[in-house]
CSV table of C-alpha atoms and ligand atoms in Angstrom, one decimal:
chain,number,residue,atom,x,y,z
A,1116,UNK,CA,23.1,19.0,-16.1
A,1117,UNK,CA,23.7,22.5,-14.7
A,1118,UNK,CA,20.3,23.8,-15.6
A,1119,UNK,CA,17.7,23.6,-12.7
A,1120,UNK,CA,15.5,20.5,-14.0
A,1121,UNK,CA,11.4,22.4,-14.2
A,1122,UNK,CA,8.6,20.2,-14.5
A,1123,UNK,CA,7.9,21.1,-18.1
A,1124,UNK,CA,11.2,19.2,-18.6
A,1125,UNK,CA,8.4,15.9,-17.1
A,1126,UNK,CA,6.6,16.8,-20.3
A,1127,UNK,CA,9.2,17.1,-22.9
A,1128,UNK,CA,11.4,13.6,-21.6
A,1129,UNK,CA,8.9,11.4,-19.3
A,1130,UNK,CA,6.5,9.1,-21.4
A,1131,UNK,CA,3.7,10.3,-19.8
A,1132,UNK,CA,2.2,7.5,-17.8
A,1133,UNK,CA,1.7,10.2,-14.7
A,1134,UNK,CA,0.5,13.2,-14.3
A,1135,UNK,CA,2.3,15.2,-11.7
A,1136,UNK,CA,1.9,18.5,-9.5
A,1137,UNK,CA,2.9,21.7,-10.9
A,1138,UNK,CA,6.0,21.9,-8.2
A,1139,UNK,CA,8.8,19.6,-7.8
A,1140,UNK,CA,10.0,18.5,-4.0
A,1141,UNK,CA,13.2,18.6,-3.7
A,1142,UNK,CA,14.1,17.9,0.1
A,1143,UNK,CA,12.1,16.0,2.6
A,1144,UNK,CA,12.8,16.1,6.7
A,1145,UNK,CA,10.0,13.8,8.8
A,1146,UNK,CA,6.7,15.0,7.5
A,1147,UNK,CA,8.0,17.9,6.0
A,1148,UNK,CA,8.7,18.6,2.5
A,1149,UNK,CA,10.4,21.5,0.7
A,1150,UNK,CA,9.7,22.5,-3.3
A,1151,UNK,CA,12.4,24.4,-5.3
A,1152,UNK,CA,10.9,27.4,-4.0
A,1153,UNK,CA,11.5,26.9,-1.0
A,1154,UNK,CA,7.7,26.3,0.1
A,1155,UNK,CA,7.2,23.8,2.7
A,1156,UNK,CA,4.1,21.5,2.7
A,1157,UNK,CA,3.1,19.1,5.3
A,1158,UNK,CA,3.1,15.6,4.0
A,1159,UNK,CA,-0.1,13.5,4.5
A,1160,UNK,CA,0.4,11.6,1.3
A,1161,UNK,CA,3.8,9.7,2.5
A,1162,UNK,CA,5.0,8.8,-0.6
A,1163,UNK,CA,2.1,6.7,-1.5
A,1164,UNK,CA,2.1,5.1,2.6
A,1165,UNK,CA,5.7,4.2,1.8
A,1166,UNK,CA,7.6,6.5,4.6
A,1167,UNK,CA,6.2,5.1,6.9
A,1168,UNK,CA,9.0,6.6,9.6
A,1169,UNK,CA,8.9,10.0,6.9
A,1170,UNK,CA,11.4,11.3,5.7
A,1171,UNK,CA,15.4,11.4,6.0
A,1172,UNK,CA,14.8,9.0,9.0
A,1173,UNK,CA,18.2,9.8,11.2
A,1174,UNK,CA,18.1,5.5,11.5
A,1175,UNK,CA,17.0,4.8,7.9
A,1176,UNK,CA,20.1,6.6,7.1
A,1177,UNK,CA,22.0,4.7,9.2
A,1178,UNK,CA,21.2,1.8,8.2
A,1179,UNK,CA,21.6,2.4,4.3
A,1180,UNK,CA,24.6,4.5,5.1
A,1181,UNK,CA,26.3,1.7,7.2
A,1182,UNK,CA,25.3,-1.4,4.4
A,1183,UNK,CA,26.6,1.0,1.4
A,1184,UNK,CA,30.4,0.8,3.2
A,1185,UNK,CA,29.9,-2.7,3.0
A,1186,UNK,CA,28.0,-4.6,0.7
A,1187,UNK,CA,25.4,-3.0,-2.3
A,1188,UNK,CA,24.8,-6.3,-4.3
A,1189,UNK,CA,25.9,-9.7,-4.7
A,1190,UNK,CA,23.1,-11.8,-6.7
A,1191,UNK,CA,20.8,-14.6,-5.3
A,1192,UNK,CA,23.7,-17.0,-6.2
A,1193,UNK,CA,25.1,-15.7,-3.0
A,1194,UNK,CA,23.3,-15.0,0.4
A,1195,UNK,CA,23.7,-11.9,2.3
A,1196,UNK,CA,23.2,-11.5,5.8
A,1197,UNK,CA,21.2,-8.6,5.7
A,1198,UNK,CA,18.2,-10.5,3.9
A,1199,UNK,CA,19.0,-13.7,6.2
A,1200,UNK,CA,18.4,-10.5,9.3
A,1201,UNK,CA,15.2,-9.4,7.6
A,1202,UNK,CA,13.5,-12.9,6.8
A,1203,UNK,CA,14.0,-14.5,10.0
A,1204,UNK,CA,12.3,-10.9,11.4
A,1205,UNK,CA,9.7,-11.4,9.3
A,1206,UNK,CA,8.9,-14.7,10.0
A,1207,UNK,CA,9.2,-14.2,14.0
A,1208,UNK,CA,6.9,-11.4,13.7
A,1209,UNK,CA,4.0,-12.9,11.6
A,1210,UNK,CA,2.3,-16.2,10.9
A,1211,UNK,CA,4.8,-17.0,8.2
A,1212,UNK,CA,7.9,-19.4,8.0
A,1213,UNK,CA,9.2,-18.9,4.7
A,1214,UNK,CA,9.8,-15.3,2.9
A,1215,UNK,CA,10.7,-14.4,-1.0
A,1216,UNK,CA,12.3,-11.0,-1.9
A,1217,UNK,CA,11.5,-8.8,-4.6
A,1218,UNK,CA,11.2,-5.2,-5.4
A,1219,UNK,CA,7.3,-4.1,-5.6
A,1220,UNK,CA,3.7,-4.9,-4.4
A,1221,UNK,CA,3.2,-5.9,-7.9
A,1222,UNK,CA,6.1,-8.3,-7.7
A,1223,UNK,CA,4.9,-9.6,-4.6
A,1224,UNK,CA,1.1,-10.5,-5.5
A,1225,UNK,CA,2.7,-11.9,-8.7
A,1226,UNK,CA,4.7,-14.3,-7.3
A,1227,UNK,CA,1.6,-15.3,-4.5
A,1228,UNK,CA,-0.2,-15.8,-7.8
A,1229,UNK,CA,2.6,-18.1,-9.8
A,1230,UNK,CA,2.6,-19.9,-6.0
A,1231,UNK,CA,-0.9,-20.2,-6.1
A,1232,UNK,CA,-1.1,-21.8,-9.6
A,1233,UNK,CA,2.2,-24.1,-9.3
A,1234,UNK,CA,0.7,-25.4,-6.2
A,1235,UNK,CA,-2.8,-26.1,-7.2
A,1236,UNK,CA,-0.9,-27.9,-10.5
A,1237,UNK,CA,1.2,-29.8,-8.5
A,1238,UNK,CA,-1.3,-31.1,-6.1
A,1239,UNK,CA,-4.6,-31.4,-8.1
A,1240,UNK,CA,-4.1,-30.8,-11.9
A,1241,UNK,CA,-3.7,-28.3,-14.5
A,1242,UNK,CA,-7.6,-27.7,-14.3
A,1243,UNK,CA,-7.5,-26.0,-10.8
A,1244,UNK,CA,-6.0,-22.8,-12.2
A,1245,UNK,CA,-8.3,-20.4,-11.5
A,1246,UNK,CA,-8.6,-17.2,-9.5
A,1247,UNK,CA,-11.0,-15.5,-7.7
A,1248,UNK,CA,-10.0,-11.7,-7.2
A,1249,UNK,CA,-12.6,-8.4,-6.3
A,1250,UNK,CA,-14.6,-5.3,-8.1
A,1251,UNK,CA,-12.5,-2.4,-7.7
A,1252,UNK,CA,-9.0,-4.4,-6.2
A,1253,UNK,CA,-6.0,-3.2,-7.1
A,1254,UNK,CA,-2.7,-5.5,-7.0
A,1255,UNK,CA,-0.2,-3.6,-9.0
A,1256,UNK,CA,0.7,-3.1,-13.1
A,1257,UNK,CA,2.3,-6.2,-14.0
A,1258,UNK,CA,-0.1,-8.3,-16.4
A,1259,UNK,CA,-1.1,-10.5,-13.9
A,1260,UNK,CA,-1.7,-8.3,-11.3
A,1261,UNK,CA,-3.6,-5.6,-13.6
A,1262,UNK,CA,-5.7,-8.4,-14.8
A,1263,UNK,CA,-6.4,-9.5,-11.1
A,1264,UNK,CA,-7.2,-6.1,-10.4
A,1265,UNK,CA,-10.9,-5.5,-10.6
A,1266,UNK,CA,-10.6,-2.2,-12.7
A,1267,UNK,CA,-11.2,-2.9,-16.4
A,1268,UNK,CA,-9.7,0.4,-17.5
A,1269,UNK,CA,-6.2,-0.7,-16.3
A,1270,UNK,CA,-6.2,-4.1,-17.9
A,1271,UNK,CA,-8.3,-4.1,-21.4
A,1272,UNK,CA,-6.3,-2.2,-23.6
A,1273,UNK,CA,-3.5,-4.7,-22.6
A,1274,UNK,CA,-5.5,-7.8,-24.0
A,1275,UNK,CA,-5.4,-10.8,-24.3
A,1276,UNK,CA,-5.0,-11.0,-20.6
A,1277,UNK,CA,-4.1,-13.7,-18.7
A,1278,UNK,CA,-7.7,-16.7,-18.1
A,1279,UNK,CA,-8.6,-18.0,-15.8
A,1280,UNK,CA,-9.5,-14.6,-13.4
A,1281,UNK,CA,-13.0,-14.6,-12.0
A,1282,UNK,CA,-13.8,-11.3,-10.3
A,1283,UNK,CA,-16.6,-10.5,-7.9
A,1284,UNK,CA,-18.0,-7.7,-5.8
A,1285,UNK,CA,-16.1,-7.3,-2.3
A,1286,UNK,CA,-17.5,-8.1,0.8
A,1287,UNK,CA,-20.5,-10.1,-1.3
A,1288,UNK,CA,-19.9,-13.2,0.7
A,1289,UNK,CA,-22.8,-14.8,-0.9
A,1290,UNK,CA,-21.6,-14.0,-4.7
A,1291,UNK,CA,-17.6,-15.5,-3.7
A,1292,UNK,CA,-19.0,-18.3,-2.5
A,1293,UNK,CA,-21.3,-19.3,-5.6
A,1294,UNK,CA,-17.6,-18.7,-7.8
A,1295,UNK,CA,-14.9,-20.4,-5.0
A,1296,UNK,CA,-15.1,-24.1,-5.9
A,1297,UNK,CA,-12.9,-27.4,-6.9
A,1298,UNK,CA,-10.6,-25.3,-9.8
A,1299,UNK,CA,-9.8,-22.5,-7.7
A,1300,UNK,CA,-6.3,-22.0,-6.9
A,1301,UNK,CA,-6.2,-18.6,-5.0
A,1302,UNK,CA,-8.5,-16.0,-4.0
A,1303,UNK,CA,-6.7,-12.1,-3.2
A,1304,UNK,CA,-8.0,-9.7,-1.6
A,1305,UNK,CA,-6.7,-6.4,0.2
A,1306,UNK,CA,-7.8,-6.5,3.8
A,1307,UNK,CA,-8.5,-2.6,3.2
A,1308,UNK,CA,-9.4,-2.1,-0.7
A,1309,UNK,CA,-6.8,1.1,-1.1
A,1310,UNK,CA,-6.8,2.8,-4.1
A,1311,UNK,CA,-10.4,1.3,-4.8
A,1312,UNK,CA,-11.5,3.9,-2.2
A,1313,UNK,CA,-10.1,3.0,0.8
A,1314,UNK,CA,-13.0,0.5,1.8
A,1315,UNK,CA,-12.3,-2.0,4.8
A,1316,UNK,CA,-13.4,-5.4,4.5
A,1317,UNK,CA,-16.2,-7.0,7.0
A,1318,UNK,CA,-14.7,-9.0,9.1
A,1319,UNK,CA,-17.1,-12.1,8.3
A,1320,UNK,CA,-16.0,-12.0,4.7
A,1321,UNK,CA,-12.6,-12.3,5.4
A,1322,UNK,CA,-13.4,-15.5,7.3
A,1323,UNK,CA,-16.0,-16.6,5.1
A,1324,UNK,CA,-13.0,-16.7,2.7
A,1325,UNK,CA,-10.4,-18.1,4.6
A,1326,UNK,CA,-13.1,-21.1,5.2
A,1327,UNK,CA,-14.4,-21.1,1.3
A,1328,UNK,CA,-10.2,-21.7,0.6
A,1329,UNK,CA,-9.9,-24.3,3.1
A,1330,UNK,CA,-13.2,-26.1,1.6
A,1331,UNK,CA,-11.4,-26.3,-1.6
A,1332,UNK,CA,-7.9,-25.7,-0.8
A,1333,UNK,CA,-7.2,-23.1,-2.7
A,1334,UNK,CA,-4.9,-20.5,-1.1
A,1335,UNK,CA,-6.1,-17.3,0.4
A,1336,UNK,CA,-3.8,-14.1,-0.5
A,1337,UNK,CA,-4.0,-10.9,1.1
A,1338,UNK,CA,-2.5,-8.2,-0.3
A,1339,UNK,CA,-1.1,-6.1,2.4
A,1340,UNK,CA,1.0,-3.8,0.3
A,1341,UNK,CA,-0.9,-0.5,1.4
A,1342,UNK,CA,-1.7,-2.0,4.5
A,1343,UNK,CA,0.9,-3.6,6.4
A,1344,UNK,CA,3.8,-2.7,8.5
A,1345,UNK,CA,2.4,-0.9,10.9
A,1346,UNK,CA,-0.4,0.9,8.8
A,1347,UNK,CA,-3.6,-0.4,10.3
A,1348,UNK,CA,-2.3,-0.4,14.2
A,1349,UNK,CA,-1.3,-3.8,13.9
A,1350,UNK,CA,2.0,-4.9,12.3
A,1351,UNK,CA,-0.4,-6.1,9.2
A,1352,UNK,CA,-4.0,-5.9,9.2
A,1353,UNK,CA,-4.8,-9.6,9.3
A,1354,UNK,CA,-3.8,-9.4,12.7
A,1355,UNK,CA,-6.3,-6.6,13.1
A,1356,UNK,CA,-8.9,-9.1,11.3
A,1357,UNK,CA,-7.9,-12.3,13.2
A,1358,UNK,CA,-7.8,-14.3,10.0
A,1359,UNK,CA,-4.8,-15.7,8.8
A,1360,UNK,CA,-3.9,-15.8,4.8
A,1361,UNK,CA,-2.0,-18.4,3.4
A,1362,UNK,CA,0.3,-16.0,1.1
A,1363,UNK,CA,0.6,-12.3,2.0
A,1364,UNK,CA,2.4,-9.6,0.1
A,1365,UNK,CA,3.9,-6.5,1.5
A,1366,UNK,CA,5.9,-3.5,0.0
A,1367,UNK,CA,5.6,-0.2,0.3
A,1368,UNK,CA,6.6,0.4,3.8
A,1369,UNK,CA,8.6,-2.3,4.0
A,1370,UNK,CA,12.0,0.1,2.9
A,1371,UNK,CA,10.6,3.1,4.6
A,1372,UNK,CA,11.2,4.8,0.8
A,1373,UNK,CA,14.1,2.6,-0.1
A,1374,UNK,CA,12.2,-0.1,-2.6
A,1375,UNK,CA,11.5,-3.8,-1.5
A,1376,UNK,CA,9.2,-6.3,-1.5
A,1377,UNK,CA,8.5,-9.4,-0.1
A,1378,UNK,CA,5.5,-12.4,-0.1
A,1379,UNK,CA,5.2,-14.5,3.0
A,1380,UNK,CA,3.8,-18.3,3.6
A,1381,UNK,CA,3.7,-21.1,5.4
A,1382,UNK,CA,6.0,-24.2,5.3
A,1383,UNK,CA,3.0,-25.8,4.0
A,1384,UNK,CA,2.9,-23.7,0.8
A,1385,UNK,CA,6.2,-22.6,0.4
A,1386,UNK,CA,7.8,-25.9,-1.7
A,1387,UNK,CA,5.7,-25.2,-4.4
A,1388,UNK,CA,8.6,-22.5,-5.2
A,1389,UNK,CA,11.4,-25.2,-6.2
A,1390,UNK,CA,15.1,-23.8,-7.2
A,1391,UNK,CA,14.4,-22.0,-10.3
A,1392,UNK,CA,11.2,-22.0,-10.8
A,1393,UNK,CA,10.8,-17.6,-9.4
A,1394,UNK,CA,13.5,-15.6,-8.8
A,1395,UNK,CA,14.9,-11.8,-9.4
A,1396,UNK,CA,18.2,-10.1,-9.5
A,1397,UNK,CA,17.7,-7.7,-7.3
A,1398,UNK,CA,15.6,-9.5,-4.5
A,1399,UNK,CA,16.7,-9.4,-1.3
A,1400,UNK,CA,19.3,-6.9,-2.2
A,1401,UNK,CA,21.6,-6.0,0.8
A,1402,UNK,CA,21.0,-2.4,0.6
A,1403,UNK,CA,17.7,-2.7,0.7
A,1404,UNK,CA,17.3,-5.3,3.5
A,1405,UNK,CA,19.3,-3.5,5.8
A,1406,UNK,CA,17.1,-0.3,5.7
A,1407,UNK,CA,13.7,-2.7,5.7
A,1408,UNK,CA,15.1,-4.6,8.8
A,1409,UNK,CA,15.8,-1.0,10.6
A,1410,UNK,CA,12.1,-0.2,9.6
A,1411,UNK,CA,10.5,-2.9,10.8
A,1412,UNK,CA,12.5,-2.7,14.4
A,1413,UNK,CA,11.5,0.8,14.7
A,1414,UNK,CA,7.9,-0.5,13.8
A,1415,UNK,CA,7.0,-3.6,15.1
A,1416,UNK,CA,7.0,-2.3,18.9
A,1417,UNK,CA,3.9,-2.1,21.0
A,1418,UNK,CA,4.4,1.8,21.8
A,1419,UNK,CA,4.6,2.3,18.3
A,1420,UNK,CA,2.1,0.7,17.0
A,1421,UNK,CA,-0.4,2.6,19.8
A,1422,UNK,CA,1.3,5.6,18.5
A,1423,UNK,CA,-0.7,4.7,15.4
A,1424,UNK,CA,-3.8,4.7,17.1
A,1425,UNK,CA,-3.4,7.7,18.8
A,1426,UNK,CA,-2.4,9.8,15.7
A,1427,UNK,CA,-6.2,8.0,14.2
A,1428,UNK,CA,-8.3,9.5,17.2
A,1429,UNK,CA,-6.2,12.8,16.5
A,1430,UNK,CA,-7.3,12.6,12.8
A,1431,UNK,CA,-10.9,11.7,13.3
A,1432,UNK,CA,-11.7,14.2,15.5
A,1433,UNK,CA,-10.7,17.0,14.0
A,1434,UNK,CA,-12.1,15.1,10.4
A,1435,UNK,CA,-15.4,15.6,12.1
A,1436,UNK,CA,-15.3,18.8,13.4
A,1437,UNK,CA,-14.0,20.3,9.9
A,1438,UNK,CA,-16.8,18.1,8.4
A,1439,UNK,CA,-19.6,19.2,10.7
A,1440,UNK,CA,-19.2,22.9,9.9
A,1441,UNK,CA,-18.5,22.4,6.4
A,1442,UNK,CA,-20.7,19.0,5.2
A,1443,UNK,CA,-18.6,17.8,2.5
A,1444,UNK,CA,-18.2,14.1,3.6
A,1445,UNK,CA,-20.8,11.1,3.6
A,1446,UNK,CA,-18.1,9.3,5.2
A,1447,UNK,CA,-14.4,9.1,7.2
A,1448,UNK,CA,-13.5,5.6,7.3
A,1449,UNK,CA,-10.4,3.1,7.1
A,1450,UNK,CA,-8.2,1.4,9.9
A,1451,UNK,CA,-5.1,3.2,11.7
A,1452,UNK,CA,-3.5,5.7,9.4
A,1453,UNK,CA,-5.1,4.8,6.5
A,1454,UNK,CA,-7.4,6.9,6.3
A,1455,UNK,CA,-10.8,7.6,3.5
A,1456,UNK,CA,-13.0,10.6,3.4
A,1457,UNK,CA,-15.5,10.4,1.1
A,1458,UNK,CA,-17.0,13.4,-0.6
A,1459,UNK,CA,-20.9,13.1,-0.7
A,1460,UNK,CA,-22.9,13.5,-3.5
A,1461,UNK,CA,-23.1,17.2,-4.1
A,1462,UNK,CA,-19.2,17.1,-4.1
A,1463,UNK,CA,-19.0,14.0,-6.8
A,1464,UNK,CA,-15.6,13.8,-8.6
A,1465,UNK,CA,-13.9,16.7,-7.1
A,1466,UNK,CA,-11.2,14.8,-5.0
A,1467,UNK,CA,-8.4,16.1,-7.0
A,1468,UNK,CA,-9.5,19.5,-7.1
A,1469,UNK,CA,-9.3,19.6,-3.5
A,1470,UNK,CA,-6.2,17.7,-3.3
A,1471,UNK,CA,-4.4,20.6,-5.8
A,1472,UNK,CA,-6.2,23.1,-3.8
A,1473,UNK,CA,-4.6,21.6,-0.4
A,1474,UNK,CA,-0.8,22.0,-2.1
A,1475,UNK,CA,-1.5,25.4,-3.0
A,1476,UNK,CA,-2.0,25.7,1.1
A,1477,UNK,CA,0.5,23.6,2.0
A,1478,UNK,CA,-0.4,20.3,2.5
A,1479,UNK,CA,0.1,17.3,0.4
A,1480,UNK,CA,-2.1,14.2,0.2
A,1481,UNK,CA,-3.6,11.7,-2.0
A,1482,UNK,CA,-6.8,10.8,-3.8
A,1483,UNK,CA,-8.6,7.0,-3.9
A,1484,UNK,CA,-10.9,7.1,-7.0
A,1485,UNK,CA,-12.3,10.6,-8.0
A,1486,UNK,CA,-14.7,10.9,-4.8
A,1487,UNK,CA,-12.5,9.9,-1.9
A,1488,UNK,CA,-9.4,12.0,0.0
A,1489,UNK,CA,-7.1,9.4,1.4
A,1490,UNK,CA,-4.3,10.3,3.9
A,1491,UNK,CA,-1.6,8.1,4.6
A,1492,UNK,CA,1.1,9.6,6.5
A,1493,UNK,CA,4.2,8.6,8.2
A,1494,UNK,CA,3.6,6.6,11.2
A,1495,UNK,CA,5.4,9.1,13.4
A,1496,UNK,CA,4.0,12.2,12.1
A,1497,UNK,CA,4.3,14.5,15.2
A,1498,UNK,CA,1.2,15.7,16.8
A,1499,UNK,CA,1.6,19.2,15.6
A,1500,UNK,CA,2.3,18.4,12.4
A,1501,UNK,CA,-1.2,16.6,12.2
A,1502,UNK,CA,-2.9,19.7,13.6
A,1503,UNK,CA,-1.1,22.4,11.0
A,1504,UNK,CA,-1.8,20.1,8.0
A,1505,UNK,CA,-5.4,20.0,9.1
A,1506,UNK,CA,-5.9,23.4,9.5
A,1507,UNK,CA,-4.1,24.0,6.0
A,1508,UNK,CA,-6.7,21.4,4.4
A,1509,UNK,CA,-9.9,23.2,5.9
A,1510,UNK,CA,-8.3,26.5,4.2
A,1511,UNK,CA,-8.4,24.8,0.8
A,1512,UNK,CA,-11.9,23.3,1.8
A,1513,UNK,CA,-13.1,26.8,2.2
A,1514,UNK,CA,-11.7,28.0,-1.1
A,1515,UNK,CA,-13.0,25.5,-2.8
A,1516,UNK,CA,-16.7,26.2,-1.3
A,1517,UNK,CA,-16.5,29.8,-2.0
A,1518,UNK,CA,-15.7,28.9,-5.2
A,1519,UNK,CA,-18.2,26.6,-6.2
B,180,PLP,C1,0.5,0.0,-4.4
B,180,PLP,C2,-0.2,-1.3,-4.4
B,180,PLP,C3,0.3,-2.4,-5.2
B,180,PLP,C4,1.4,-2.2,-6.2
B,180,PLP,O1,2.6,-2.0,-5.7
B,180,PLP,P1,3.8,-1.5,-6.6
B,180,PLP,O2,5.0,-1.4,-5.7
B,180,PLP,O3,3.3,-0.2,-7.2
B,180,PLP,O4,4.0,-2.5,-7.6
B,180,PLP,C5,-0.4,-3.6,-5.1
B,180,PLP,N1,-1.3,-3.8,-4.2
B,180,PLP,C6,-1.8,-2.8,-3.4
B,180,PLP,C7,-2.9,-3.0,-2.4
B,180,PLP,C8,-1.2,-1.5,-3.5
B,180,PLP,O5,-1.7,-0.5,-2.7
């Protein structure tokens, strides 16, 4: 392990389920990040809206640096009182009373789904099973979740999937409500679809749904793993809706870059989870509590969350202006930092060409579909920061017009 590790070495031992950039980051500070070379790029991608407070966060540190002197792990057939810190945050600061810990959106949604199932078995019968899930949703690799994802490609070579999913077109009120009925157990939905293109939901769906669940009680789950803590503006985006879900799943942000999960209900809902019927070793691991709890404090503050706000206006305008002189958007869209640009027509499919250009200049960021640049920085990205990355993404803009 002396040799300097190169990214062909990705090719030669990595089963290849990804396809990385050419140049491998080696040191991250805030919204800065440093390759091998020593080239610096401005981060806009955020770990995939996980560092959420960027990188090497002098608190984050803190916190994991203070819980690894103490306690690492210690197994769910002990408590710890860093998850007993986190959950009773959790629950104070949303519309749930009850929290389960785990270690990925996928995880998350998949136990909202087995919660979904085991309580529409225990209270009506093995025959209301089904789900209801949307086109183009994405809720993570697990079979369940692929399958309730509404993107063929990612499920069928995996068959037989699990039955019982029904999927529909989002935001088609009219179509969910002709497929919601007595054997429905849940119905998920990201508030924001995310990786589907970074498409916000109308706010009258949402409510149409939460009112098409309580018709047939069946639970409504909204997957807030891109979206919450702090993303949207709002600690999660159902606040930003004003609809409440019955389950809701949130990861990536949630550790700031340290990995944890966690699904949220009601006291209502929350039995249907007996001793042993769900559980993980690692959930609600101490390490990883501590560092979420420090997230969330830093987070959940009102000047913080209109921080969030303020960096959107910053965004948008300068979007527009680099769109009105160079005309390669139909649209700029999402909630918060979150944010979608869609490439129109005459610049179909070349989202990742842009997004490789943009490295070469400096700037990282990510892609949602082949049509649609999505940026979803740290929350506290300083101002300047947001102005240099821009700049650097009209340069690679410009190069990829001249070469066209
Ligand atoms: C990323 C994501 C997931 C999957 O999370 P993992 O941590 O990769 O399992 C699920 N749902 C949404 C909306 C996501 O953005």
């Amino acid at each position: 392990m002396t040799q300097l590790a190169t990214r062909k070495d990705f090719d030669q031992y990595m089963i290849p389920t990804y396809s990385p950039a050419s140049f491998i980051p080696v040191k991250g500070i805030g919204s800065r990040v440093v390759d091998q070379q020593g080239k610096e790029y401005i981060d806009f991608a955020g770990g995939i809206a996980v560092n959420a407070l960027g990188h090497a966060n002098a608190k984050l540190k803190q916190a994991l640096n203070q819980q690894a002197e103490s306690l690492w792990h210690i197994g769910n057939g002990y408590s710890n009182e860093p998850v007993l810190n986190l959950a009773k945050q959790l629950v104070e600061s949303t519309f749930a009373d009850k929290v389960f810990f785990c270690n990925s959106g996928a995880e998350a949604n998949e136990a909202a789904l087995k919660l979904a199932r085991k309580y529409g078995n225990d209270h009506h019968g093995a025959a209301k099973n089904e789900i209801v899930a949307f086109n183009n949703g994405f809720h993570g690799r697990t079979l369940f979740t692929v399958s309730a994802g509404g993107q063929p490609k990612y499920s069928q070579d995996f068959a037989p999937l699990p039955a019982g999913i029904h999927h529909v077109a989002f935001n088609d009120l009219e179509t969910a409500k002709a497929t919601i009925g007595a054997n429905t157990c849940a119905v998920i939905v990201e508030p924001i679809q995310g990786e589907g293109g970074v498409i916000p939901a109308d706010p009258n769906f949402l409510q149409g749904l939460r009112a098409l669940c309580d018709e047939h009680d069946a639970l409504l789950i909204f997957d807030e793993v891109q979206t919450g803590v702090g993303r949207t503006g709002h600690l999660y985006a159902y606040m930003d809706y004003g609809v409440q879900p019955d389950l809701l799943s949130t990861a990536k942000a949630l550790g700031g870059g340290f990995p944890i999960a966690a699904m949220l209900t009601t006291d209502k809902f929350a039995g249907a989870l007996s001793v042993g019927s769900h559980g993980t070793t690692y959930g609600g691991n101490p390490l990883a509590a501590a560092v979420a709890s420090a997230v969330l404090q830093e987070i959940n503050q009102p000047d913080f969350l209109q921080g969030v706000k303020d960096r959107r206006q910053q965004y948008l305008s300068q979007l527009n202006e680099i769109n009105k002189k160079r005309q390669v958007f139909k649209e700029i869209r999402g909630l918060g930092l979150l944010i979608g640009c869609e490439l129109n027509d005459a610049h179909r499919g070349q989202a990742k060409l842009i997004s490789t250009l943009a490295a070469e200049q400096g700037v990282l960021m990510l892609i949602a579909g082949p049509d649609v640049i999505r940026f979803a920085p740290a929350l506290n990205i300083p101002e300047q920061d947001i102005d240099t990355g821009l700049s650097r993404f009209a340069a690679a803009l410009d190069l990829y017009l001249n070469k066209e």
